[in-house]
Amino acid sequence: MAAEDSEFSVIGYATFLHKTRELRLYQGGRVVLLGALCTEIKANQSPRLKKTCKLGEAGFQWQCAGLNIRHEQHGDDVDTYNIRWSSTSDPNFRLQDQFEMAGAHWYGCGTVHQQLWPIEKWQKDISPFVSPFGYMIERYWLSSSGVAIVVGNEVPLFVGMNSQGNGKLSFLAQFNDSPYNNPKGRRPSLEYTIISGPSPLVVQKFVMKKFFSLPRGIPDERMFRSPVWSTWARYKVHVSQGSVLDYAREISSHGFSNSQIEIDDDFTTKYGDLTFNPNKFPDAKGMVDQLKADHFRVTLWVHPFSNLDSQSFAEGREKGFFLGSHDEADGGVKAVEWWNGSGAVVDVTNPKAREWYCGRLRHLQQESGIDSFKFDAGENLYLPPHLSAHQPMLNPSDFTTKYVQTVASFGAMVEVRVGYRNQDLPIFVRMMDKDSNWGYDNGLRTIIPSALTLGILGYPFILPDMIGGNAYEAGFHETRLPDRELYLRWVQVTAFLPAMQFSIAPWQYDEEVVQISKRYVDLHENFVTPLILKFALEAVEDGSPIIRPLWWLAPSDEQSQIEDSEFLIGDEVLVAPILDQGRTFRDVYLPPGGAWQDCRDGAVYDGGQLLKDVSVPLGDVAYYTKKG
């Protein structure tokens, strides 16, 4: 319903104060969201109420901007509020809304370098909501109060989160000084939907079905079950035919299984030319044949760039298959800087360019016999400024969507490290490169928060980064072994996630590391994978993550809402690994709502309690199954 008097309006279960533009959203008689709308309008300016004939809708008009609020009920437990601001005269007028983050815990938004959980701990100054705001971002925020916010795709969106410690989630729509194209000179509009329900669990499931697309299937089962072995962290760019074959022989001789061996950077002649370098790989087809005879599948690292010295750059430029810039001085193709030089980016909005790119990849497959690809990059961070594309993009993140849709055509073994509105694709999403350290500075501590966040954003098929991290401490192209204890604790965390990925090999340490690693690979294959596959099917049905936060079982429990060092596999197994150097004990929190059995000694504990100083020796992980 919507009702007005001279001071405020009631829309559904929300009140809107006209002069202060304060929005209060109620659920069960309590305020669950407090916001200040269009903060750039001067205080105490009363709006002119716009007449509306629609039930549950109210409109307001100020001199500089207009506001529409529409309320809808969905069943007995979920309400939505569509908020839309538009500037009326000044195209440079700042449309900015702010919401208090205090009083609740927040999730979603994206994955970042210093991944914290919950995300109200972040401090992000207001900036364009495109990478590098985060590695993998969605315009979706979820609160423990049972409130979510989803922002429209075409909004020229800037976001601030606890900027300078202000405790607010800020949304700003602005074309000026932004990466958002505005070829028709439109005035900015700010449009988003607030979703309210009895718990974050109810709201999360509603959002996944209403605002995103559910997965159309599940990825390759063998990648869930057995480890991926990548050449990257161990060999970096010094990979060769001999090193790949040696690596495969080592894997087999030490008794490890595999889903595939992945040949990473640098196997090509030039970046963008999809041919094996004959100096490093004199008989690529023979190498692949040998690997397959030894029961390995083979994938290759590829990307959307063609460096300026490559044959593919000359060909793609002639055919108009690369992204350009609107700047007249640039003209035509616009080169960008990426981590391996200067190159052009394939224009995946162009059907002919997609056909050209995919055709060259398929030719490489047919010529060499490889099975699939690891697709790198795809963030709009690597797009030309003032972007010009075959199909104009109002939101630069649409490039990511198109890129992932394009590469997903290569099947269930595909892995990507990006996504935007790609929840429907049955492919693996890899965590961004992790560093070989213990902490929240992109180290071991960020693996669980990253996994939980990807699940909340609707990406359940997580491929964790390489065990032990990328070993960048000796430089980007060199390798130094990660700390031995760190490596073992990393193995243990990854064993309970949807897939395992090695690069630094256990036998580069000692026999104890080999035996512990082998034990956790076996646990992953025989205990964890059946659970992962079971809950992967659930993800297809309703968008539920496979790796879940503790609050999935206890949505209103405070400790479950903030726990960042434990996680659930579906609703059945709780995992509490050691994440701190030198520790062999940890506290374990068991969420309320049933009993939990220790998988190591069979002891049963009631939920809703903290187990103090649980012994977890170097070779162990504390994990529990839910009873009943």
XYZ file of C-alpha atoms in Angstrom:
628
model
C 0.000 0.000 0.000
C 1.023 3.659 -0.264
C -0.280 6.471 1.928
C 0.835 10.103 2.288
C 0.482 13.054 4.583
C 2.397 16.352 4.503
C 5.395 14.925 6.364
C 5.881 11.355 5.229
C 4.640 8.542 3.014
C 4.028 4.903 3.854
C 4.871 2.487 1.053
C 4.406 -1.150 1.972
C 6.350 -1.631 5.205
C 8.558 1.417 4.601
C 8.239 5.037 5.613
C 9.718 7.893 3.591
C 10.175 11.280 5.274
C 9.727 13.993 2.648
C 12.004 16.780 3.904
C 14.912 14.645 5.129
C 14.411 11.911 2.489
C 14.989 9.314 5.187
C 13.834 5.817 4.253
C 13.031 3.363 7.035
C 12.264 -0.231 6.152
C 10.491 -2.412 8.712
C 10.349 -6.178 9.111
C 8.491 -7.752 12.016
C 8.036 -4.395 13.716
C 11.724 -3.437 13.724
C 13.813 -1.236 11.441
C 15.971 -3.463 9.226
C 17.312 -0.783 6.865
C 17.855 2.936 7.330
C 18.787 5.126 4.385
C 19.245 8.746 3.360
C 18.118 9.164 -0.246
C 19.517 11.680 -2.730
C 21.893 13.287 -0.259
C 22.723 16.118 -2.703
C 19.264 17.695 -2.344
C 19.432 20.453 0.214
C 17.900 19.682 3.608
C 14.286 20.571 4.341
C 13.235 20.926 0.716
C 9.772 19.450 0.494
C 8.894 17.614 -2.699
C 5.816 17.920 -4.800
C 3.901 14.646 -4.564
C 3.189 13.114 -7.948
C -0.200 11.509 -8.352
C -0.210 7.810 -9.093
C -3.052 5.415 -9.738
C -1.045 2.312 -8.903
C -1.410 0.572 -5.574
C 1.853 0.406 -3.619
C 3.569 3.166 -5.581
C 4.511 6.752 -4.729
C 6.194 9.505 -6.757
C 7.954 12.687 -5.666
C 9.398 15.648 -7.545
C 12.055 18.131 -6.501
C 13.416 20.918 -8.660
C 16.501 18.894 -9.567
C 15.355 15.251 -9.396
C 12.381 12.931 -9.365
C 11.867 9.806 -7.253
C 9.574 6.814 -7.704
C 9.127 4.049 -5.098
C 7.160 0.915 -5.953
C 6.319 -1.831 -3.473
C 5.374 -5.416 -4.341
C 4.567 -8.415 -2.176
C 5.840 -11.861 -3.148
C 3.957 -14.535 -1.266
C 3.726 -14.197 2.480
C 7.363 -13.522 3.307
C 9.198 -11.351 0.745
C 8.644 -7.708 -0.187
C 10.465 -5.700 -2.845
C 10.874 -1.948 -3.171
C 11.987 -0.576 -6.525
C 13.716 2.791 -6.080
C 14.294 4.995 -9.106
C 15.873 8.463 -9.143
C 16.235 10.569 -12.276
C 17.697 14.036 -12.697
C 15.285 16.512 -14.287
C 17.415 19.362 -15.583
C 21.105 19.308 -14.657
C 22.854 16.314 -16.327
C 25.687 16.691 -13.814
C 23.482 16.464 -10.740
C 24.767 13.767 -8.362
C 22.198 11.100 -7.534
C 23.519 9.530 -4.355
C 21.795 7.327 -1.759
C 23.377 6.075 1.447
C 22.413 3.238 3.788
C 23.609 2.532 7.301
C 25.630 -0.675 7.525
C 25.613 -0.676 11.328
C 23.292 -3.053 13.122
C 23.759 -5.856 10.586
C 26.442 -7.878 8.867
C 26.849 -7.614 5.097
C 27.812 -10.039 2.340
C 28.129 -10.122 -1.449
C 29.532 -7.310 -3.630
C 32.637 -9.101 -4.889
C 36.028 -10.665 -4.338
C 38.965 -8.413 -3.502
C 42.653 -8.625 -2.594
C 42.083 -8.356 1.165
C 38.992 -10.517 1.361
C 37.144 -10.063 4.641
C 33.908 -11.671 5.789
C 31.498 -10.047 6.545
C 32.176 -7.097 4.225
C 31.123 -4.238 6.500
C 34.763 -4.473 7.646
C 35.886 -3.133 4.250
C 36.866 0.483 3.678
C 36.277 1.490 0.060
C 36.112 5.106 -1.030
C 33.419 5.845 -3.551
C 34.630 4.808 -7.003
C 33.288 3.293 -10.243
C 31.831 -0.146 -9.631
C 33.977 -1.906 -12.196
C 37.290 -3.714 -11.789
C 39.585 -2.829 -10.095
C 36.899 -2.193 -7.425
C 37.069 -5.978 -7.111
C 38.186 -8.975 -9.143
C 34.741 -10.440 -9.560
C 31.839 -8.167 -8.717
C 28.064 -8.237 -8.820
C 25.681 -5.395 -8.030
C 24.292 -7.302 -5.063
C 24.529 -6.714 -1.307
C 22.915 -8.911 1.360
C 22.422 -8.092 5.029
C 22.006 -10.388 8.028
C 18.819 -8.430 8.822
C 17.102 -10.116 5.882
C 17.564 -7.223 3.458
C 19.260 -7.209 0.067
C 19.966 -4.525 -2.524
C 20.341 -5.237 -6.246
C 21.354 -2.316 -8.483
C 20.289 -2.106 -12.136
C 22.824 -3.095 -14.776
C 22.583 0.139 -16.784
C 23.139 2.509 -13.850
C 26.483 4.372 -14.196
C 27.268 3.116 -10.728
C 29.821 4.328 -8.197
C 29.970 2.581 -4.809
C 31.446 3.467 -1.440
C 31.627 1.053 1.484
C 32.474 2.439 4.894
C 34.369 5.227 3.124
C 36.727 6.889 5.603
C 35.026 4.910 8.334
C 31.563 6.462 7.809
C 29.748 3.133 8.221
C 27.640 3.672 5.102
C 26.951 1.809 1.877
C 26.782 4.521 -0.783
C 25.413 4.360 -4.328
C 26.096 7.163 -6.804
C 24.957 7.434 -10.437
C 27.248 9.610 -12.525
C 28.473 9.768 -16.134
C 31.075 12.496 -15.572
C 34.619 11.243 -14.922
C 33.459 7.666 -15.235
C 34.130 4.585 -17.386
C 30.471 4.454 -18.420
C 29.733 5.354 -22.032
C 26.972 7.873 -22.672
C 26.887 8.403 -26.445
C 23.340 9.812 -26.453
C 23.977 12.310 -23.656
C 21.454 10.748 -21.284
C 20.925 12.139 -17.809
C 21.996 9.632 -15.164
C 19.427 7.620 -13.267
C 19.867 5.580 -10.107
C 17.693 2.481 -9.953
C 17.842 -0.438 -7.555
C 15.603 -2.901 -5.755
C 15.505 -3.492 -2.013
C 14.377 -6.983 -1.034
C 13.127 -7.690 2.475
C 12.348 -11.042 4.073
C 12.352 -12.890 7.393
C 16.007 -13.989 7.135
C 19.084 -13.639 4.931
C 18.568 -17.248 3.840
C 15.056 -16.588 2.497
C 16.196 -13.400 0.782
C 19.290 -15.022 -0.744
C 17.247 -17.790 -2.346
C 14.683 -15.285 -3.627
C 17.357 -13.065 -5.175
C 19.067 -15.965 -6.928
C 15.837 -16.957 -8.664
C 14.402 -13.493 -9.297
C 17.449 -11.432 -10.272
C 20.047 -13.924 -11.523
C 20.011 -17.069 -13.652
C 20.412 -20.475 -12.025
C 23.170 -22.792 -13.312
C 22.077 -24.779 -16.357
C 24.067 -27.817 -15.278
C 27.247 -28.831 -13.480
C 30.823 -28.776 -14.780
C 33.125 -31.714 -15.453
C 32.860 -34.355 -12.711
C 36.498 -35.425 -12.953
C 37.597 -31.853 -12.159
C 35.490 -31.992 -9.006
C 36.974 -35.331 -8.032
C 40.712 -35.357 -8.815
C 43.351 -32.631 -8.675
C 44.205 -30.201 -11.442
C 48.001 -29.985 -11.872
C 49.112 -26.603 -13.215
C 52.589 -25.720 -14.424
C 52.340 -22.070 -13.368
C 53.595 -21.739 -9.788
C 56.276 -24.373 -10.248
C 57.683 -23.403 -13.659
C 56.252 -19.927 -14.356
C 57.192 -18.889 -17.928
C 60.030 -21.440 -18.079
C 57.678 -24.242 -19.064
C 58.720 -26.560 -21.889
C 57.823 -29.889 -23.420
C 60.431 -31.620 -21.313
C 59.299 -30.026 -18.060
C 55.649 -30.891 -18.741
C 56.458 -34.547 -19.405
C 58.763 -34.688 -16.355
C 56.032 -33.150 -14.211
C 53.495 -35.727 -15.384
C 55.910 -38.595 -14.695
C 56.492 -37.256 -11.176
C 52.744 -37.026 -10.497
C 52.220 -40.626 -11.560
C 55.321 -42.030 -9.881
C 54.295 -40.522 -6.542
C 50.882 -42.171 -6.812
C 48.698 -39.084 -7.301
C 45.552 -39.005 -9.420
C 44.682 -36.189 -11.792
C 41.805 -34.534 -13.564
C 44.209 -32.922 -16.020
C 47.555 -31.228 -16.436
C 47.273 -27.551 -17.311
C 50.060 -25.949 -19.373
C 50.254 -22.320 -18.348
C 52.171 -19.258 -19.525
C 54.351 -19.299 -21.776
C 53.858 -21.947 -24.468
C 53.160 -19.798 -27.556
C 55.397 -18.049 -30.060
C 53.859 -14.622 -29.359
C 51.045 -13.704 -27.005
C 47.915 -14.003 -29.107
C 49.333 -16.423 -31.649
C 47.718 -19.695 -30.685
C 50.550 -21.950 -31.770
C 53.100 -23.835 -29.691
C 56.589 -22.346 -29.663
C 58.642 -24.992 -31.554
C 61.781 -24.105 -29.611
C 60.101 -25.002 -26.329
C 57.659 -27.606 -27.674
C 59.258 -29.308 -30.701
C 56.540 -32.001 -30.855
C 53.438 -30.660 -29.109
C 51.131 -33.271 -30.612
C 53.490 -36.078 -29.552
C 53.639 -34.612 -26.039
C 49.848 -34.512 -25.751
C 49.566 -38.044 -27.113
C 52.045 -39.259 -24.492
C 50.195 -37.472 -21.689
C 46.915 -39.035 -22.754
C 48.532 -42.460 -22.928
C 49.554 -41.846 -19.309
C 45.910 -41.028 -18.394
C 46.215 -37.247 -18.296
C 43.877 -34.839 -19.953
C 45.516 -31.599 -21.114
C 44.361 -27.975 -20.944
C 46.081 -24.756 -22.042
C 46.239 -21.254 -20.572
C 44.814 -18.630 -22.954
C 43.568 -15.030 -22.800
C 41.806 -12.387 -24.952
C 44.955 -10.371 -25.841
C 46.973 -10.207 -29.069
C 50.279 -8.448 -28.495
C 51.416 -5.873 -31.006
C 54.219 -8.100 -32.332
C 51.938 -11.077 -33.013
C 50.546 -12.265 -36.318
C 47.081 -12.403 -34.768
C 47.260 -8.667 -34.042
C 47.935 -7.865 -37.698
C 45.123 -10.162 -38.817
C 42.606 -9.006 -36.220
C 43.342 -5.330 -36.835
C 42.803 -5.736 -40.576
C 39.447 -7.437 -39.974
C 38.299 -5.013 -37.267
C 38.089 -7.641 -34.545
C 39.606 -5.659 -31.646
C 38.226 -3.113 -29.213
C 38.967 0.527 -29.940
C 38.567 3.951 -28.402
C 36.223 6.863 -29.060
C 39.180 9.250 -28.785
C 39.888 10.627 -32.257
C 43.624 10.678 -31.588
C 43.600 6.928 -30.940
C 41.606 5.914 -34.014
C 40.636 2.313 -34.644
C 42.353 -0.292 -32.464
C 43.465 0.809 -29.004
C 46.273 -1.161 -27.345
C 46.143 -1.820 -23.610
C 48.815 -2.729 -21.091
C 48.484 -6.111 -19.444
C 50.930 -8.155 -17.365
C 52.688 -9.582 -20.441
C 53.081 -6.463 -22.562
C 50.977 -4.309 -24.903
C 48.183 -5.806 -26.920
C 44.728 -5.466 -28.373
C 41.633 -7.081 -26.847
C 39.315 -9.209 -28.945
C 35.907 -7.561 -29.309
C 33.573 -10.250 -28.003
C 30.547 -8.061 -28.759
C 31.257 -8.733 -32.465
C 29.894 -12.133 -33.630
C 32.522 -12.362 -36.362
C 35.313 -11.572 -33.888
C 33.999 -14.256 -31.539
C 33.931 -16.732 -34.415
C 37.503 -15.788 -35.341
C 38.768 -16.119 -31.750
C 37.006 -19.414 -31.069
C 37.930 -20.772 -34.484
C 41.620 -20.293 -33.786
C 41.227 -22.013 -30.410
C 39.438 -24.969 -32.007
C 42.150 -25.224 -34.630
C 44.714 -25.395 -31.811
C 42.641 -28.159 -30.201
C 42.429 -30.165 -33.384
C 46.098 -29.680 -34.216
C 47.468 -30.599 -30.783
C 44.765 -32.850 -29.310
C 44.349 -30.821 -26.104
C 41.051 -31.111 -24.240
C 40.110 -27.620 -23.084
C 41.329 -24.259 -21.814
C 42.003 -22.172 -18.738
C 40.760 -18.712 -19.755
C 42.555 -15.864 -18.029
C 41.693 -12.141 -17.742
C 38.365 -10.733 -18.948
C 38.089 -7.935 -16.383
C 37.144 -4.501 -17.639
C 40.348 -3.325 -15.967
C 42.049 -4.318 -19.235
C 39.690 -2.481 -21.593
C 40.660 0.650 -23.517
C 39.535 3.968 -22.023
C 36.571 5.613 -23.786
C 35.706 2.197 -25.091
C 34.480 1.662 -28.638
C 33.014 -1.749 -29.480
C 30.992 -3.365 -32.249
C 28.017 -3.448 -29.892
C 27.994 -0.432 -27.532
C 28.148 -1.316 -23.842
C 26.516 0.951 -21.285
C 28.257 -0.987 -18.518
C 31.902 -2.023 -19.103
C 31.205 -5.175 -17.069
C 29.062 -6.338 -19.990
C 32.369 -7.176 -21.690
C 33.047 -9.711 -18.945
C 29.604 -11.232 -19.460
C 30.175 -11.602 -23.195
C 33.714 -12.932 -22.731
C 32.622 -15.642 -20.313
C 29.629 -16.571 -22.487
C 32.008 -16.889 -25.442
C 34.571 -19.116 -23.759
C 31.954 -21.261 -22.001
C 31.191 -22.732 -25.428
C 34.299 -24.905 -24.968
C 32.488 -27.120 -22.489
C 32.425 -28.415 -18.946
C 36.211 -28.352 -18.379
C 36.437 -24.575 -18.907
C 37.749 -22.421 -16.071
C 37.573 -18.634 -15.864
C 38.638 -16.129 -13.244
C 35.911 -13.563 -13.936
C 32.165 -13.378 -14.236
C 29.389 -10.826 -14.298
C 25.793 -12.034 -14.541
C 27.184 -15.409 -15.679
C 25.647 -17.533 -12.919
C 23.865 -19.729 -15.458
C 27.030 -21.205 -16.972
C 28.141 -24.706 -15.866
C 31.862 -23.901 -15.720
C 34.469 -23.518 -12.987
C 35.237 -20.070 -11.584
C 38.797 -19.862 -10.307
C 39.767 -17.740 -7.344
C 42.100 -14.918 -8.297
C 45.817 -15.620 -7.720
C 46.574 -16.021 -4.011
C 49.875 -15.058 -2.424
C 51.959 -17.520 -0.413
C 51.328 -16.069 3.044
C 49.143 -16.816 6.054
C 47.149 -13.638 6.448
C 44.338 -11.497 5.088
C 46.744 -9.896 2.624
C 45.559 -12.240 -0.143
C 46.883 -15.251 1.756
C 45.502 -18.435 3.292
C 43.095 -16.515 5.529
C 41.235 -15.207 2.471
C 40.386 -18.583 0.926
C 37.273 -19.246 3.027
C 35.919 -15.658 2.723
C 36.523 -15.838 -1.060
C 34.704 -19.165 -1.343
C 31.775 -17.941 0.750
C 31.502 -14.706 -1.224
C 31.539 -16.452 -4.603
C 28.741 -18.710 -3.354
C 26.604 -15.782 -2.230
C 27.117 -14.121 -5.623
C 25.710 -17.237 -7.291
C 28.902 -19.000 -8.398
C 28.934 -22.414 -6.656
C 31.511 -24.179 -8.867
C 34.654 -22.827 -7.246
C 38.155 -23.755 -8.345
C 40.493 -22.634 -5.539
C 43.836 -21.205 -6.486
C 46.979 -23.322 -6.410
C 47.824 -25.031 -3.136
C 50.425 -22.970 -1.314
C 49.710 -19.891 -3.413
C 51.508 -18.624 -6.500
C 54.982 -18.404 -4.925
C 55.536 -14.855 -6.166
C 57.945 -14.093 -3.324
C 60.940 -14.712 -5.616
C 59.396 -12.542 -8.358
C 56.584 -12.878 -10.867
C 58.544 -15.210 -13.144
C 60.552 -17.125 -10.545
C 59.602 -19.552 -7.786
C 60.545 -19.987 -4.154
C 58.913 -22.790 -2.178
C 56.145 -21.586 0.128
C 56.522 -22.293 3.840
C 56.114 -26.022 4.499
C 53.537 -25.650 7.276
C 51.572 -23.134 5.178
C 51.546 -25.609 2.291
C 50.126 -28.420 4.416
C 47.402 -26.247 5.942
C 46.545 -25.076 2.419
C 46.187 -28.686 1.253
C 43.770 -29.340 4.110
C 41.504 -26.356 3.395
C 41.369 -27.109 -0.328
C 40.529 -30.784 0.245
C 37.065 -29.727 1.478
C 36.352 -27.297 -1.384
C 34.775 -28.223 -4.751
C 38.121 -28.848 -6.483
C 41.823 -29.192 -5.701
C 44.628 -27.603 -7.690
C 48.340 -28.324 -7.262
C 51.320 -26.660 -8.898
C 54.097 -26.689 -6.319
C 54.349 -30.441 -5.808
C 54.313 -32.181 -2.402
C 57.524 -34.096 -3.214
C 59.382 -30.792 -3.521
C 59.319 -30.862 0.301
C 59.663 -34.320 1.880
C 57.968 -37.690 2.260
C 55.753 -36.589 5.152
C 54.294 -33.804 3.010
C 53.704 -36.345 0.221
C 51.861 -38.726 2.534
C 49.701 -36.044 4.170
C 48.838 -34.555 0.769
C 47.952 -37.966 -0.619
C 45.715 -38.661 2.369
C 43.758 -35.436 1.775
C 43.457 -36.060 -1.953
C 41.980 -39.448 -1.061
C 39.614 -37.816 1.457
C 38.563 -35.292 -1.172
C 37.894 -37.967 -3.790
C 36.023 -40.417 -1.577
C 34.327 -38.352 1.132
C 34.075 -34.763 -0.088
C 33.338 -35.207 -3.801
C 30.086 -37.181 -3.347
C 28.858 -34.350 -1.120
C 30.005 -31.713 -3.614
C 28.179 -33.446 -6.456
C 25.044 -33.808 -4.340
C 24.947 -30.107 -3.486
C 25.960 -29.126 -7.021
C 22.596 -30.530 -8.109
C 20.928 -28.446 -5.413
C 22.708 -25.372 -6.806
C 21.135 -26.093 -10.188
C 17.693 -26.369 -8.596
C 17.636 -23.214 -6.471
C 20.992 -21.406 -6.663
C 22.193 -22.493 -3.216
C 25.969 -22.424 -2.829
C 27.865 -25.661 -2.309
C 30.218 -24.029 0.218
C 28.002 -22.255 2.748
C 28.419 -19.891 5.681
C 27.425 -21.157 9.103
C 24.403 -18.847 9.100
C 22.886 -20.992 6.342
C 21.834 -23.329 9.175
C 21.249 -20.595 11.780
C 20.332 -17.358 9.968
C 19.685 -15.333 13.131
C 22.689 -16.565 15.125
C 25.252 -13.793 15.612
C 28.360 -15.967 15.795
C 27.306 -17.891 12.695
C 26.903 -14.593 10.852
C 30.488 -13.468 11.468
C 32.475 -16.732 11.451
C 35.145 -16.519 8.727
C 37.403 -19.485 9.559
C 34.811 -22.267 9.248
C 32.417 -23.299 6.495
C 29.764 -25.834 5.606
C 29.617 -28.304 2.734
C 25.921 -28.115 1.971
C 23.977 -28.655 5.189
C 25.890 -31.748 6.261
C 29.565 -31.129 7.066
C 31.269 -28.365 9.050
C 34.980 -27.763 8.407
C 37.253 -25.897 10.842
C 40.844 -25.867 9.526
C 43.922 -24.327 11.107
C 44.744 -21.015 9.409
C 47.415 -19.549 11.694
C 51.126 -20.324 11.696
C 52.396 -22.506 14.523
C 48.942 -23.407 15.841
C 47.891 -26.965 16.682
C 44.751 -26.002 18.658
C 41.743 -23.913 17.726
C 38.281 -23.022 18.989
C 35.440 -24.534 16.971
C 31.977 -22.997 16.884
C 29.074 -25.373 16.222
C 25.936 -23.554 15.020
C 22.661 -24.238 16.832
C 19.941 -26.474 15.509
C 21.058 -30.033 16.092
C 24.040 -32.138 17.107
C 27.449 -32.526 15.460
C 29.715 -35.583 15.364
C 33.492 -35.220 15.247
C 34.672 -37.191 12.201
C 38.001 -37.964 13.876
C 36.972 -39.534 17.182
C 33.186 -39.957 16.870
C 32.344 -37.658 19.799
C 28.940 -35.947 19.530
C 28.312 -32.346 20.621
C 25.189 -30.207 20.808
C 25.102 -27.259 18.447
C 25.108 -23.672 19.648
C 28.355 -23.946 21.588
C 32.033 -23.084 21.296
C 34.455 -25.971 21.692
C 37.604 -24.512 23.258
C 41.152 -25.547 22.324
C 40.315 -28.427 20.026
C 43.502 -30.313 19.182
C 44.367 -30.144 15.467
C 47.923 -31.467 14.856
C 49.776 -30.557 11.681
C 48.352 -33.515 9.754
C 44.745 -32.944 10.864
C 41.626 -30.917 10.131
C 38.708 -30.623 12.550
C 35.510 -31.524 10.702
C 32.059 -32.610 11.829
C 28.944 -34.163 10.340
C 25.469 -32.983 11.268
C 23.351 -35.562 13.076
C 19.695 -36.121 12.304
